[in-house]
mmCIF file of C-alpha atoms and ligand atoms in Angstrom:
data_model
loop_
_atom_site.group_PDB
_atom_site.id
_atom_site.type_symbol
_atom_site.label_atom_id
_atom_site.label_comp_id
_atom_site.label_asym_id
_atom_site.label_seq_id
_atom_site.Cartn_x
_atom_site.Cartn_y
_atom_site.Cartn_z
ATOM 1 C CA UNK M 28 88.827 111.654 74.046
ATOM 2 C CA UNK M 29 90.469 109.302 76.198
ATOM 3 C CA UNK M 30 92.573 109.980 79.149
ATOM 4 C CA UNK M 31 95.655 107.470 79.171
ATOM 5 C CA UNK M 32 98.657 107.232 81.069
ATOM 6 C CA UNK M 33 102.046 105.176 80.588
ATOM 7 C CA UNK M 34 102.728 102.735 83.210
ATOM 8 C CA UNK M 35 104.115 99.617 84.674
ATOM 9 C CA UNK M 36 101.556 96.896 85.051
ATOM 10 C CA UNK M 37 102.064 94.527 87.492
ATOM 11 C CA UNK M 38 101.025 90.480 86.730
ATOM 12 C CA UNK M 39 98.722 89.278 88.604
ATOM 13 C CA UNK M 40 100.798 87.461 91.210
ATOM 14 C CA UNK M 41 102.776 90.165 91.849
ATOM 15 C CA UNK M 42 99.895 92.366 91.894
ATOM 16 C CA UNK M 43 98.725 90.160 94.552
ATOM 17 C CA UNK M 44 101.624 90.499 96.717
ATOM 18 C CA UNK M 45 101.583 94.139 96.566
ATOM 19 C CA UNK M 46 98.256 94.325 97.641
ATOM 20 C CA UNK M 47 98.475 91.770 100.433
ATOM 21 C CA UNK M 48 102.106 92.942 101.776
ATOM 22 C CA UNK M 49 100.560 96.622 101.986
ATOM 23 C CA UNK M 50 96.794 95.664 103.523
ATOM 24 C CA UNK M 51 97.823 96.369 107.179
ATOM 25 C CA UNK M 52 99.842 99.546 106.244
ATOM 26 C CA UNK M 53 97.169 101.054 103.753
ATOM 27 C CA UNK M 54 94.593 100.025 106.950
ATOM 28 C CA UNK M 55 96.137 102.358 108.939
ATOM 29 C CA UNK M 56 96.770 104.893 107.275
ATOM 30 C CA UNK M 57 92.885 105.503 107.202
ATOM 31 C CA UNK M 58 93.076 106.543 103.691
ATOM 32 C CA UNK M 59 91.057 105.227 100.534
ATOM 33 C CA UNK M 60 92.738 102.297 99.296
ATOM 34 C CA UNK M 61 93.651 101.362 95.603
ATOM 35 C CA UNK M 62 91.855 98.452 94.394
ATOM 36 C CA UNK M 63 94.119 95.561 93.693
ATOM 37 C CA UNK M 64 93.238 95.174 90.519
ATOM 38 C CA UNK M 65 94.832 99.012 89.876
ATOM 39 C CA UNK M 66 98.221 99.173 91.363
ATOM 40 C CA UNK M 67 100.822 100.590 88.935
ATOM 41 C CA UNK M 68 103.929 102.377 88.097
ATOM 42 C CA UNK M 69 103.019 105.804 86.138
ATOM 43 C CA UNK M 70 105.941 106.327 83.433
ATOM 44 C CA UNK M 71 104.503 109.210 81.828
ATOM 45 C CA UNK M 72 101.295 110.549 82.008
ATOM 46 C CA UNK M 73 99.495 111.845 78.683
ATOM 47 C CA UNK M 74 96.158 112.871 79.923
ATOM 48 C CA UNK M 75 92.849 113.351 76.901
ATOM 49 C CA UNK M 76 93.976 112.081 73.800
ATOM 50 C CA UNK M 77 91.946 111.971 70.760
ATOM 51 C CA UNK M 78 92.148 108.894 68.364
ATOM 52 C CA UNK M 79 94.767 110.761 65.975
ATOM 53 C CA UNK M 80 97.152 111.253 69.090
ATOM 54 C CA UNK M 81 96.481 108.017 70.672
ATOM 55 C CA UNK M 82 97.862 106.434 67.456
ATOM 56 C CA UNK M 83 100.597 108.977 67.241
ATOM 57 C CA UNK M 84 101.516 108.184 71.160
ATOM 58 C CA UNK M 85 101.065 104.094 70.185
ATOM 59 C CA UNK M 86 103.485 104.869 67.157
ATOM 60 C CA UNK M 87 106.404 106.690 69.489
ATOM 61 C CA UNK M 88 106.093 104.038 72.082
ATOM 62 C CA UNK M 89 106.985 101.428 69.229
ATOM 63 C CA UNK M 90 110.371 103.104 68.334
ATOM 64 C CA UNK M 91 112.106 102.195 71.455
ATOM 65 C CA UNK M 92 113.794 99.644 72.601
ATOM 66 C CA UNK M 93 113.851 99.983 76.540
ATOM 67 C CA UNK M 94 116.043 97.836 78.208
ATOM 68 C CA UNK M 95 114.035 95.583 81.321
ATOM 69 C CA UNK M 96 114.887 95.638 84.643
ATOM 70 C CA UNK M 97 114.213 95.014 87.880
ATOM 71 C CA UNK M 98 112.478 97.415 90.323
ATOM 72 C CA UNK M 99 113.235 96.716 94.165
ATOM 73 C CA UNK M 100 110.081 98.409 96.037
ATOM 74 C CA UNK M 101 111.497 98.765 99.769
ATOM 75 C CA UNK M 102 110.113 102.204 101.199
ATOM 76 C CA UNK M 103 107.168 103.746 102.196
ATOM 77 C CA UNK M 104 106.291 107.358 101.143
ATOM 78 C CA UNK M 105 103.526 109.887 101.969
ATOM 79 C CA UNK M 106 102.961 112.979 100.139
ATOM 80 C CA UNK M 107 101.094 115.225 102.129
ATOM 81 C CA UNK M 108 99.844 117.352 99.148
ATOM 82 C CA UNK M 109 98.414 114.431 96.949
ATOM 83 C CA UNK M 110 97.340 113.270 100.432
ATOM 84 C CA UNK M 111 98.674 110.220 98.906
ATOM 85 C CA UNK M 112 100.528 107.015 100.620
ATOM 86 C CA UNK M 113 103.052 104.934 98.266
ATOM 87 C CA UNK M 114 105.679 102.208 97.964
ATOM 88 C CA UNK M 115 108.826 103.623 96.034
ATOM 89 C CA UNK M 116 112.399 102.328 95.635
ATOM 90 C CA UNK M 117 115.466 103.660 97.400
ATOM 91 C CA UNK M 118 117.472 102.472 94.250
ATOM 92 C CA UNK M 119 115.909 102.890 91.065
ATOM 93 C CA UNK M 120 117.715 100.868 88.396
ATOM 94 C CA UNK M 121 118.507 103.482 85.682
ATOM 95 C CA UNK M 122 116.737 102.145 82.890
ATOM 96 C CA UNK M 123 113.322 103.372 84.258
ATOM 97 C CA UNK M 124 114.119 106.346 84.333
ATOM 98 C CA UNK M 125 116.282 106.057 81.133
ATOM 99 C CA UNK M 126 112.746 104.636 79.749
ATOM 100 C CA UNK M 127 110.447 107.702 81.312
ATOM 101 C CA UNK M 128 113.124 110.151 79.516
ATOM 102 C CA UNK M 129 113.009 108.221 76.123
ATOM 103 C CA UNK M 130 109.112 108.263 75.960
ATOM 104 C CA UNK M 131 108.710 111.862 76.508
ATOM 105 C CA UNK M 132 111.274 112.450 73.334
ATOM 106 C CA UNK M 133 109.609 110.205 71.297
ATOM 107 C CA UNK M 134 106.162 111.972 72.530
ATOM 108 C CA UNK M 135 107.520 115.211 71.626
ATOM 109 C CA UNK M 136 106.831 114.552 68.021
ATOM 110 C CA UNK M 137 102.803 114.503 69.111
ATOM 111 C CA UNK M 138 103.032 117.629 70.441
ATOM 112 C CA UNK M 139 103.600 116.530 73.969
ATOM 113 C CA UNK M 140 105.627 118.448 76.266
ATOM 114 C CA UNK M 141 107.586 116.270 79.446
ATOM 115 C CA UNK M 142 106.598 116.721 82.857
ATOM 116 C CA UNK M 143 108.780 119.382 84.099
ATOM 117 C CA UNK M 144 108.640 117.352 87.651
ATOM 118 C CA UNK M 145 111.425 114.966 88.391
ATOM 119 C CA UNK M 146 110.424 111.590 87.540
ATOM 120 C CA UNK M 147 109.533 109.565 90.934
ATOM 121 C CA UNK M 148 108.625 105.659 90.178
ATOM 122 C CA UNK M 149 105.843 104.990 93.359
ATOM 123 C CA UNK M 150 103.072 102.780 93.500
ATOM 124 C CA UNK M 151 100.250 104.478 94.824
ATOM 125 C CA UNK M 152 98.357 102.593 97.699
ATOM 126 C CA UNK M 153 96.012 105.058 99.426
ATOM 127 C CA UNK M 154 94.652 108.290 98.371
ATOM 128 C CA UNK M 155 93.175 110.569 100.591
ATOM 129 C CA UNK M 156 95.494 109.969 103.782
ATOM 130 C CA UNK M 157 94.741 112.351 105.938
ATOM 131 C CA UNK M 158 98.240 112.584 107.866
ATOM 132 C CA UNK M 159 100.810 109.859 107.981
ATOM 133 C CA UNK M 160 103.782 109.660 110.116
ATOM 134 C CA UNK M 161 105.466 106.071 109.390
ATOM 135 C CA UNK M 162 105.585 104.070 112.381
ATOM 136 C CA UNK M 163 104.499 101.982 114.448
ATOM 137 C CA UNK M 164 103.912 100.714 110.873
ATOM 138 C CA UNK M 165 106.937 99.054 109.422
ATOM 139 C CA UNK M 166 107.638 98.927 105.386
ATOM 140 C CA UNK M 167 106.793 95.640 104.127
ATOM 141 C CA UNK M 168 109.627 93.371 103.097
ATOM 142 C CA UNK M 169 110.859 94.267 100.160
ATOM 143 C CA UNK M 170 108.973 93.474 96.735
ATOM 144 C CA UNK M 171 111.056 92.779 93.782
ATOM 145 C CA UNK M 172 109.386 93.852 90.207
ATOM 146 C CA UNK M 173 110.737 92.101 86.903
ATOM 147 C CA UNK M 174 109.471 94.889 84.835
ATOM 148 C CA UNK M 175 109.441 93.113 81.132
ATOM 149 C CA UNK M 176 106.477 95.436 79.558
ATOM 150 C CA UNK M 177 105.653 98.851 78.843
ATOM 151 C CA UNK M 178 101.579 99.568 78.856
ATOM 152 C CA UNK M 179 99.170 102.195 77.450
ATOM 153 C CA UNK M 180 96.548 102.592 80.265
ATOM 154 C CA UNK M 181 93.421 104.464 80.079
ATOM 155 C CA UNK M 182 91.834 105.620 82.901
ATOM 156 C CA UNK M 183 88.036 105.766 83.227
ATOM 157 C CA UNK M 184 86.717 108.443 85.955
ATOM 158 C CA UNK M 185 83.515 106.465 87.599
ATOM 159 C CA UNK M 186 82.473 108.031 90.679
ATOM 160 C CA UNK M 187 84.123 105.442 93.404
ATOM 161 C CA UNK M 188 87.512 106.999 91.479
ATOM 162 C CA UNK M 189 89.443 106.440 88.929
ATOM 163 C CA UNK M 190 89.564 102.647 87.429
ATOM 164 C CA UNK M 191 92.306 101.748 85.145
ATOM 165 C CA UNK M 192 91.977 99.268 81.769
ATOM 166 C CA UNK M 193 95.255 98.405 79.870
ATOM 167 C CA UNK M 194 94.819 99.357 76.335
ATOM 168 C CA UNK M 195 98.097 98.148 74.929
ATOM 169 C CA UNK M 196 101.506 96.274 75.842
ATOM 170 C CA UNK M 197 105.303 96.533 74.333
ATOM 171 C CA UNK M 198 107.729 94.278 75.644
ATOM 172 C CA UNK M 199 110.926 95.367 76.960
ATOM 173 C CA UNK M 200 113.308 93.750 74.720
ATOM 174 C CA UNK M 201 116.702 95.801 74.863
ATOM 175 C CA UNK M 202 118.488 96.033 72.041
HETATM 176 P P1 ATP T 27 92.042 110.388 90.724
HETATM 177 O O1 ATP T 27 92.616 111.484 89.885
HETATM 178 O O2 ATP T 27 90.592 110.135 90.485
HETATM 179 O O3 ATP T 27 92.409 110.472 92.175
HETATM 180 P P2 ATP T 27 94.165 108.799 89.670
HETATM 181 O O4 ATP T 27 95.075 109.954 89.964
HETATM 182 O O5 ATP T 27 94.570 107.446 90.095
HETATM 183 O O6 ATP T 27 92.722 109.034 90.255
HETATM 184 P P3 ATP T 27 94.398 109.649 86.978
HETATM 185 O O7 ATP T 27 94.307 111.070 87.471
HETATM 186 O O8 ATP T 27 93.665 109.275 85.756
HETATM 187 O O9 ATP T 27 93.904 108.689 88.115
HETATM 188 O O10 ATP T 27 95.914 109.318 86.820
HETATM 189 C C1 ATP T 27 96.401 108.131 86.252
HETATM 190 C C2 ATP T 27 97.821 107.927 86.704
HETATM 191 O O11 ATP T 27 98.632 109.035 86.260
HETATM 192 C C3 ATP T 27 97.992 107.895 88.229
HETATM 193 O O12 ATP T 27 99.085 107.047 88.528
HETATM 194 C C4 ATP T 27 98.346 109.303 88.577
HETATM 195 O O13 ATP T 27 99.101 109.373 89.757
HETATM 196 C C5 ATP T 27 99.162 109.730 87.377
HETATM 197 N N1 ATP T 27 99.016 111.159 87.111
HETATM 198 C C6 ATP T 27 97.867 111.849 87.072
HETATM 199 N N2 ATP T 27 98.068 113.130 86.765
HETATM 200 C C7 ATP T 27 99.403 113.267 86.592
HETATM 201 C C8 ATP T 27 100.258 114.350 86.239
HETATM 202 N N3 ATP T 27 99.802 115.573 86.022
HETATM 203 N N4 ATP T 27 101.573 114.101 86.168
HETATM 204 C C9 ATP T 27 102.066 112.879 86.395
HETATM 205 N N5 ATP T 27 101.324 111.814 86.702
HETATM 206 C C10 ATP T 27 100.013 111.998 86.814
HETATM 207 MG MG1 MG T 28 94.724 112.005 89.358
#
């Protein structure tokens, strides 16, 4: 079994500015920060997935045709029961969540049921924040994310925390 997750992977350079444009906020928010090399977008989460599913998830993914866009990240968030600090957007461009709402059809057919949560597109940058209550820290500037691929992601459980390791991409093509 794997355990694999949907997401929006960032390129390196962008990946880069995420990272550096949050350092000072993650800092002091004395939490545990996410590695650099792990900052994402969840679309939809799967969880352990044997090979059969994994191909059946793989197959779904390949019937769309998600339209890209761009995702503005310009706000700070802190949920206080994940313990968990994170950049969101105050305007998310509809086909994201047009995209999260697609997938989970197409899943349905591997015997996935959706996330009865509302959809919330946030990059997590700290786990583990203890309490969090915005300023003095401002929000970073904000981040503009051409999102042109959809990714397969599994995520390995070592015992620093999760690590992350893209299995598979599909462009977002429209159409
Ligand atoms: P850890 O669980 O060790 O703190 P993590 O949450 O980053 O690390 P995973 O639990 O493997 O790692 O989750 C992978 C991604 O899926 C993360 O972005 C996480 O927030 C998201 N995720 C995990 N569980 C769910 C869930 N039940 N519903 C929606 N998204 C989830
Ligand atoms: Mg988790």
């Amino acid at each position: 079994m794997q355990r694999l997750f949907f997401a929006l992977w960032p390129e390196p350079a962008l990946r880069r500015r995420l990272f550096c444009e949050t350092r000072r906020l993650v800092r002091r928010s004395g939490g545990r920060p996410v590695a650099e090399a792990d900052l994402h977008v969840t679309v939809v989460f799967l969880g352990a997935v044997d090979a059969a599913r994994r191909a059946c998830c793989e197959a779904a993914a390949a019937t769309l045709r998600p339209a890209p866009f761009t995702l503005t990240l310009d706000t700070v968030g802190y949920w206080p029961r994940a313990r968990a600090l994170w950049l969101g957007a105050t305007q998310v461009p509809e086909p994201l969540p047009a995209l999260a709402r697609s997938l989970n059809e197409a899943l349905a057919v591997c015997g996935f049921t959706p996330e009865p949560r509302p959809f919330r597109p946030h990059v997590t940058l700290a786990r583990k924040v203890a309490q969090w209550k915005g300023a003095p820290a401002p929000a970073p500037a904000p981040i503009p994310w051409p999102a042109e691929t959809l990714c397969l992601v599994e995520s390995v459980t070592d015992p620093a925390g999760a690590r992350y390791r893209v299995l598979r991409r599909w462009p977002l093509a429209g159409g």
